[in-house]
Tab-separated table of C-alpha atoms in Angstrom:
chain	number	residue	atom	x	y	z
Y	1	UNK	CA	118.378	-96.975	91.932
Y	2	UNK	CA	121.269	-99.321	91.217
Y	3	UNK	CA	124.980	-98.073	91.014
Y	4	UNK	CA	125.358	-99.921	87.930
Y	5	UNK	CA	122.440	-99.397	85.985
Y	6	UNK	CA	119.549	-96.289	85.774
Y	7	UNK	CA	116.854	-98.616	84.224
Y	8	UNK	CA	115.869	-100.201	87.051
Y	9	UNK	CA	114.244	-99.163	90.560
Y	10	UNK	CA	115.837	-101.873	93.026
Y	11	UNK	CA	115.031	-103.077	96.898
Y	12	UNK	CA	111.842	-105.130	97.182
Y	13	UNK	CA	110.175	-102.946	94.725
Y	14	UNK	CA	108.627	-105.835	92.490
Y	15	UNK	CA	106.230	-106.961	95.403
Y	16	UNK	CA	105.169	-104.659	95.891
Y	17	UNK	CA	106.168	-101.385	97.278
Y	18	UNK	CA	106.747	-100.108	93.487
Y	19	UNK	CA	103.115	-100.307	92.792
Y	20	UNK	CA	101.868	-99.076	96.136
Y	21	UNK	CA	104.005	-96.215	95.307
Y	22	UNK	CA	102.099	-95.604	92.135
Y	23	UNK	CA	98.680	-95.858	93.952
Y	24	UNK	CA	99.683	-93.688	96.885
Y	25	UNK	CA	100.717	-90.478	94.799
Y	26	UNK	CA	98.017	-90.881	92.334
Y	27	UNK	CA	95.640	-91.218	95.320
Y	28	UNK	CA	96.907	-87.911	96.818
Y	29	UNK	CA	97.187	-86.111	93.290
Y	30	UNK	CA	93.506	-86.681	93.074
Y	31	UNK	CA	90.978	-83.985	92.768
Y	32	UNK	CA	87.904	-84.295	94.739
Y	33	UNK	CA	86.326	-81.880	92.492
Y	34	UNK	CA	86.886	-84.002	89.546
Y	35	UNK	CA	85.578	-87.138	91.009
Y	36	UNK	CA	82.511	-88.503	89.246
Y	37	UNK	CA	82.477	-91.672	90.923
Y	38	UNK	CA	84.437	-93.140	94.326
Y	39	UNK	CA	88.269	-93.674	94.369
Y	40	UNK	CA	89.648	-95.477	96.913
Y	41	UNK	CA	92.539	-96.498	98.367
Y	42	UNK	CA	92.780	-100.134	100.400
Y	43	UNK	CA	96.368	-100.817	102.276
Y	44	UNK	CA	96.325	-104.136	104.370
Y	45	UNK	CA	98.911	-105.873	106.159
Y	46	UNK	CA	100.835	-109.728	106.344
Y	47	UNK	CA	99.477	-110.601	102.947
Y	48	UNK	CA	102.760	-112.807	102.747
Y	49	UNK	CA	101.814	-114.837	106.139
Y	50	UNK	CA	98.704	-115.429	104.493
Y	51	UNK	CA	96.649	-112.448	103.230
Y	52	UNK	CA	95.641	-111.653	106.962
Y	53	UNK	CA	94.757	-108.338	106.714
Y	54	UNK	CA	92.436	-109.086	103.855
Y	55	UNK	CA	90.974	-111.724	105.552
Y	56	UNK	CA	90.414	-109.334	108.441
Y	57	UNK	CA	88.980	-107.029	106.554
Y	58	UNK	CA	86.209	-109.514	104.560
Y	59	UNK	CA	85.148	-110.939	108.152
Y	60	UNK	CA	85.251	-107.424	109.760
Y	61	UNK	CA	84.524	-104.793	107.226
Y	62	UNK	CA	80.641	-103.215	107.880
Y	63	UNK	CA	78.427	-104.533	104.613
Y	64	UNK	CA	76.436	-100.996	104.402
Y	65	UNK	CA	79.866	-98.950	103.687
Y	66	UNK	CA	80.391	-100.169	100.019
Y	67	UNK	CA	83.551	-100.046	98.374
Y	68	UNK	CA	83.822	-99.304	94.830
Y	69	UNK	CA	83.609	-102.363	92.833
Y	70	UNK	CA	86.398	-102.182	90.237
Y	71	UNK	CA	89.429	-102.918	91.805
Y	72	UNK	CA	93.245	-103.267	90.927
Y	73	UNK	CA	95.751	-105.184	93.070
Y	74	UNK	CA	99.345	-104.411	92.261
Y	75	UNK	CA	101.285	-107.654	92.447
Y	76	UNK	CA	104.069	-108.265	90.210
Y	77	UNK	CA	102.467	-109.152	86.494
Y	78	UNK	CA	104.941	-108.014	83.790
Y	79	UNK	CA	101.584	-105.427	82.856
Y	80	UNK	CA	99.758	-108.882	82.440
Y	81	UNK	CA	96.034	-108.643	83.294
Y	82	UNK	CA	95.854	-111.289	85.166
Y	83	UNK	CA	92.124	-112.896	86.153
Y	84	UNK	CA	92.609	-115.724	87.924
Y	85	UNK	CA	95.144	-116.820	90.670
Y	86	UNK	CA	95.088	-120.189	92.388
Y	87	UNK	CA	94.836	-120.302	96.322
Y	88	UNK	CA	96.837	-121.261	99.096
Y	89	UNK	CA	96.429	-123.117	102.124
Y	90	UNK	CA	98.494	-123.843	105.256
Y	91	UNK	CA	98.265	-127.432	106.356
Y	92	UNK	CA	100.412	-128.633	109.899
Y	93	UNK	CA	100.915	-132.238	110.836
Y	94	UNK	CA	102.352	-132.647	114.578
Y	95	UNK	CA	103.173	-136.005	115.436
Y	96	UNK	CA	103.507	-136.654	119.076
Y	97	UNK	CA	105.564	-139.833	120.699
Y	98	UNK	CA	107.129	-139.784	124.607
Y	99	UNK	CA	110.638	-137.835	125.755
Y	100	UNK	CA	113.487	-140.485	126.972
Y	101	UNK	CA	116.691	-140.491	127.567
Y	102	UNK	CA	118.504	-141.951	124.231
Y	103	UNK	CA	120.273	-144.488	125.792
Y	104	UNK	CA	117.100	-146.213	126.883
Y	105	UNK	CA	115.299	-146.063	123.889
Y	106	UNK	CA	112.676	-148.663	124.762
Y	107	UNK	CA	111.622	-146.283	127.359
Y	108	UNK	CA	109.812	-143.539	124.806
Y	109	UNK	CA	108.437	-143.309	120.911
Y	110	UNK	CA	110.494	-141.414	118.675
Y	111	UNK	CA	108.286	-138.527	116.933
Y	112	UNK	CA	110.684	-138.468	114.054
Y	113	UNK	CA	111.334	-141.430	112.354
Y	114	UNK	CA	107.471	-142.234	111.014
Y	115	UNK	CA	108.309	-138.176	109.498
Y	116	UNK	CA	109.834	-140.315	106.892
Y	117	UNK	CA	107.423	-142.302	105.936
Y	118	UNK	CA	104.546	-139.354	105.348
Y	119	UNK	CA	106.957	-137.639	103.304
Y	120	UNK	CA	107.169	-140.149	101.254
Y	121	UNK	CA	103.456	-140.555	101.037
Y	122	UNK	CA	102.901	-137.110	100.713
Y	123	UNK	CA	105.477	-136.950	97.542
Y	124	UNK	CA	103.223	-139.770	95.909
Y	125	UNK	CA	100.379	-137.617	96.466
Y	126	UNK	CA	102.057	-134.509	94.880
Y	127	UNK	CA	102.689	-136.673	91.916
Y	128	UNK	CA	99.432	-137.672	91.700
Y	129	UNK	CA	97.988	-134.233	91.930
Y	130	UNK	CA	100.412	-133.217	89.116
Y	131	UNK	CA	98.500	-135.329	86.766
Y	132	UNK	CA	95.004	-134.212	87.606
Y	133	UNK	CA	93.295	-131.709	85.654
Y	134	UNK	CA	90.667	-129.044	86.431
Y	135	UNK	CA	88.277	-127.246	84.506
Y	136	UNK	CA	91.108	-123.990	84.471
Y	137	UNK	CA	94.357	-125.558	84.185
Y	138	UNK	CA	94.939	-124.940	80.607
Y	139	UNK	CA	95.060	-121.072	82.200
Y	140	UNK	CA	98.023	-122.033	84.178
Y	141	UNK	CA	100.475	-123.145	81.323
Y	142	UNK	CA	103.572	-123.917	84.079
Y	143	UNK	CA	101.695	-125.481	86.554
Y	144	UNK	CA	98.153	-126.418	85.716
Y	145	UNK	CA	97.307	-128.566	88.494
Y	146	UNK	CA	97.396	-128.197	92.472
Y	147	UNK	CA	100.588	-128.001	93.516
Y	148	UNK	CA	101.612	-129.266	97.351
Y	149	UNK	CA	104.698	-128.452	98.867
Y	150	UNK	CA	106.551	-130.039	101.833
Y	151	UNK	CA	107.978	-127.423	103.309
Y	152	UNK	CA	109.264	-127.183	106.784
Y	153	UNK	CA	109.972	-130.167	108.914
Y	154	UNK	CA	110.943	-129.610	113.072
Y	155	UNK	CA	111.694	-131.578	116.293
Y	156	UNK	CA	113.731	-132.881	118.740
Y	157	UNK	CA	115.179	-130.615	121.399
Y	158	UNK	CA	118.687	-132.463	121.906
Y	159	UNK	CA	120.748	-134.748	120.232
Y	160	UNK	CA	120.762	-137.172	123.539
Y	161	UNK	CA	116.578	-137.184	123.789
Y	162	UNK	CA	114.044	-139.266	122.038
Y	163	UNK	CA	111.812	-136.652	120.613
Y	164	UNK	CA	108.573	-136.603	121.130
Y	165	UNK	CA	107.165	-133.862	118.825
Y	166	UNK	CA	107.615	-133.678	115.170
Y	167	UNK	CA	106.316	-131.047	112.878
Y	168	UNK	CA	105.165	-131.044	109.101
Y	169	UNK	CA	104.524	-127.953	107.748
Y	170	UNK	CA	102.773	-128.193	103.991
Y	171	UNK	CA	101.639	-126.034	100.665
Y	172	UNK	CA	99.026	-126.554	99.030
Y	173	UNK	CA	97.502	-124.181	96.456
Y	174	UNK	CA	94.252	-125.275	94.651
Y	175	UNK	CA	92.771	-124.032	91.049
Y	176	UNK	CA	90.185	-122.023	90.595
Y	177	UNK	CA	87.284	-124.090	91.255
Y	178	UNK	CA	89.182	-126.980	93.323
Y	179	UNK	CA	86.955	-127.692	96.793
Y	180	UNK	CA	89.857	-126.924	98.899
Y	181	UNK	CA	88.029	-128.985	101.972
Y	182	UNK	CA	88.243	-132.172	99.770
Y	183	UNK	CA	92.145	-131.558	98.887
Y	184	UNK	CA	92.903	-130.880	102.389
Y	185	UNK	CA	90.880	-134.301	103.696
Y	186	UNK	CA	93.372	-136.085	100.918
Y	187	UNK	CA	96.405	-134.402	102.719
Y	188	UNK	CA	95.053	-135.758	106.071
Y	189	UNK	CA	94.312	-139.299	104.595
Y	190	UNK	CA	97.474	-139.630	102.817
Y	191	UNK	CA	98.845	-138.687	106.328
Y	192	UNK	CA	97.159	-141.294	108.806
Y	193	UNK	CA	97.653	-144.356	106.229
Y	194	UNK	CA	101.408	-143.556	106.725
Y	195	UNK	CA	101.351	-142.668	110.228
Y	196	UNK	CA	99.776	-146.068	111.251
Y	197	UNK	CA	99.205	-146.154	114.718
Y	198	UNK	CA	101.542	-143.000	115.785
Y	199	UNK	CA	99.140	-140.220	117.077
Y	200	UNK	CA	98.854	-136.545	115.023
Y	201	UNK	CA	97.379	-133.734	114.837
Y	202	UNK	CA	96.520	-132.424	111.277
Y	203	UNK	CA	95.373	-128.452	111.269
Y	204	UNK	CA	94.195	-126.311	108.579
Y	205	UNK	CA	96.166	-122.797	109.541
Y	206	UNK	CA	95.258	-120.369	106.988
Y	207	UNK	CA	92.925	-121.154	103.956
Y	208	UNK	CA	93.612	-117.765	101.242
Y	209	UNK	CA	91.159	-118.911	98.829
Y	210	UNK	CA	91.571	-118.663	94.903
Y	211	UNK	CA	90.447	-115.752	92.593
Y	212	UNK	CA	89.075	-116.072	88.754
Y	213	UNK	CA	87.190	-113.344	87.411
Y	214	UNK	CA	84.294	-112.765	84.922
Y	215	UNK	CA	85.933	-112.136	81.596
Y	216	UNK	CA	82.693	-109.678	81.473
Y	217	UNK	CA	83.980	-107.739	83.612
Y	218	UNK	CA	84.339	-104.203	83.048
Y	219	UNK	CA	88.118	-103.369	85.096
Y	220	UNK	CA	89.309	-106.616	83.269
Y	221	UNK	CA	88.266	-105.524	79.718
Y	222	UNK	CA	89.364	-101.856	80.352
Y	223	UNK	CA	92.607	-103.018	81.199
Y	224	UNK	CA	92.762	-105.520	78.625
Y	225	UNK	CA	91.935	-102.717	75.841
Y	226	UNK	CA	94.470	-100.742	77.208
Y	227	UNK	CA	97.360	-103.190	77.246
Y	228	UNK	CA	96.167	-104.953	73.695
Y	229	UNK	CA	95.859	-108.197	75.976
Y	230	UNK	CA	93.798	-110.842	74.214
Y	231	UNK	CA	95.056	-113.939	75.934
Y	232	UNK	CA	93.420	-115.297	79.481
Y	233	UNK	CA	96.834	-114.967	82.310
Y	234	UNK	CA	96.627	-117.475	85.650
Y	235	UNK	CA	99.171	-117.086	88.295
Y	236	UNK	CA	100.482	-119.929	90.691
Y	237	UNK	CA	100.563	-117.146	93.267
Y	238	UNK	CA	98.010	-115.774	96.086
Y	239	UNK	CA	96.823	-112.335	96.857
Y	240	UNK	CA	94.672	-110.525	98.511
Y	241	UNK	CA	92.089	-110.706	95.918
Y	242	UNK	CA	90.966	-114.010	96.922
Y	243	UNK	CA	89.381	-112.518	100.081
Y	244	UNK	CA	87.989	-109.566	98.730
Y	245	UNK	CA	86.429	-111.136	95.461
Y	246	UNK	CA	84.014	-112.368	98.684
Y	247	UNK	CA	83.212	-108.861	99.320
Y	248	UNK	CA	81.799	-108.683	96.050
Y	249	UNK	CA	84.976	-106.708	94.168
Y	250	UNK	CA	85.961	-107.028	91.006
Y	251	UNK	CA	89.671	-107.834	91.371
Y	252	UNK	CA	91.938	-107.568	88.608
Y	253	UNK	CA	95.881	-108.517	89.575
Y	254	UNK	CA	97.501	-105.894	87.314
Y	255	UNK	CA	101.179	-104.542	88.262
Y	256	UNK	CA	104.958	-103.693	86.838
Y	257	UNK	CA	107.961	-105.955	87.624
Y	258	UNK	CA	107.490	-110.029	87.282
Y	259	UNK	CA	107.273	-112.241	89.870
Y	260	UNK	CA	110.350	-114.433	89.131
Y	261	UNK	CA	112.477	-111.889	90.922
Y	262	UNK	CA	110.253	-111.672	93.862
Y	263	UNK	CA	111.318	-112.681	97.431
Y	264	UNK	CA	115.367	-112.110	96.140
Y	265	UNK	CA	117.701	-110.240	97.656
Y	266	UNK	CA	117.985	-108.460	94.088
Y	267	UNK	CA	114.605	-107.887	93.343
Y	268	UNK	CA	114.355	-105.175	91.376
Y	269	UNK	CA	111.207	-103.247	88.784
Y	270	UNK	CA	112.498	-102.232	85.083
Y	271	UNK	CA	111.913	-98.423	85.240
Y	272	UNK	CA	110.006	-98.497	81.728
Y	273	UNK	CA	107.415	-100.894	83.408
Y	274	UNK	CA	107.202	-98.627	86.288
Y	275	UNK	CA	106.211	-95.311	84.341
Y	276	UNK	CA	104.376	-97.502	82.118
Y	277	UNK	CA	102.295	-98.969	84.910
Y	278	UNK	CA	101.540	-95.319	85.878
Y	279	UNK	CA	100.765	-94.161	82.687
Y	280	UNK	CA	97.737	-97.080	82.680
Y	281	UNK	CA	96.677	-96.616	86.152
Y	282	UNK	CA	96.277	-92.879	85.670
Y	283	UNK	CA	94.179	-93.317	82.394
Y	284	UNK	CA	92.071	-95.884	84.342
Y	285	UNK	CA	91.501	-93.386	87.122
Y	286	UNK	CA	90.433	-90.367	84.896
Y	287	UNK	CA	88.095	-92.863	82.715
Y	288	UNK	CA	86.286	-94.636	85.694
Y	289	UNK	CA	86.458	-91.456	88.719
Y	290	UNK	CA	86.678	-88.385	86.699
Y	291	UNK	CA	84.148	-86.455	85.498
């Protein structure tokens, strides 16, 4: 708790450790007894380097041990049901030129300087990407296209060397729906016109696909009749449900605390949301597991 203020539960809480909090004690208050169907409980790990321990457990997790399909992940909704999430993918550029000394110049290619130029290309391309439309952006009222992101940029090792390594480090996170190949290939196009005849290397380091699921759905519409939700929620963010949607789960992003105070050094979770979060996931529990 806060010094200041008893409403709020403070320290990271929002993403997520509030919610796995929830699911842990109601996972060890359950009775086995009780249980008329499975309840289970899935932790995984580096979901912010890229959902790796989902991804890990799609490509590694034995098909004949079947999970229970209805399935909540806690990210940070404001107690939005939230069916769709876009994706995110992990693109590099490394641009490679020759190490001199800089006062002979003439003697090596500086990695840096054509940087410039695919930033600038890959700007126009985020502003052209900004007007495009998909068949789900009117779900994703702040941002309803794919949005790429420049992120990191590195090289050079002194001041008094021509570098010759330069890295580009880029967002991108597709809609619902979006071929995330065919994005990626525009990326790497947008890259070589700019680069002219300076030599890269474009990689693809981490693909977390999107998640939309079936308004049909029964853990979407018991949530929804719980909460009185009527309107479809996207979110501009990744999880974990993006992998294991593949394994054939139902994955509804449901959780307390919003995501605008995520990744802060005050994030925080409004109490109320907290117990009220509980409250939900406990009636969701006894109506799909107990007998």
């Amino acid at each position: 708790l806060t010094a200041r203020d008893d409403r709020y539960v403070a320290r990271g809480a929002a993403d997520m450790k509030g919610f796995l909090a929830l699911a842990v004690n109601l996972f060890a208050a359950a009775e086995p007894e009780r249980l008329k169907a499975p309840f289970t409980l899935v932790l995984t790990y580096d979901e912010e380097l890229g959902c790796l321990g989902a991804e890990r457990m799609f490509r590694t997790w034995p098909r004949e041990d079947l999970l229970p399909r209805n399935t909540v992940i806690g990210e940070p909704t404001s107690l939005k049901v939230v069916r769709m999430h876009k994706g995110h993918m992990k693109l590099r550029v490394t641009l490679r030129g020759v190490n001199a000394h800089s006062g002979y110049p003439h003697l090596g290619v500086n990695a840096i300087e054509p940087a410039g130029r695919i930033i600038t290309a890959l700007a126009a391309l985020r502003e052209e990407l900004e007007k495009e439309r998909s068949p789900h952006s009117e779900h994703f009222t702040e941002t309803p296209f794919a949005a790429l992101n420049v992120a990191m940029i590195s090289g050079g090792i002194a001041v008094n060397v021509v570098p010759d390594r330069c890295r580009i480090d880029v967002g991108l996170r597709p809609l619902p729906g979006m071929e995330p190949g065919t994005l990626a290939q525009r990326v790497e196009e947008a890259v070589r016109t700019a680069a002219g005849a300076v030599r890269f290397d474009f990689e693809v380091l981490n693909d977390g696909p999107a998640m939309m699921l079936a308004e049909e759905a029964p853990i979407y519409r018991a949530l929804c009749r719980m909460t009185g939700q009527r309107e479809t929620v996207g979110v501009s963010y990744g999880t974990d449900a993006g992998w294991l949607q593949q394994m054939g789960l139902d994955c509804a992003v449901f959780g307390p605390g919003s995501i605008e105070v995520a990744h802060k050094p005050n994030e925080f979770l409004p109490r109320a949301e907290f117990e009220q979060a509980r409250s939900y996931l406990q009636r969701l529990v006894g109506e799909s597991c107990h007998a």
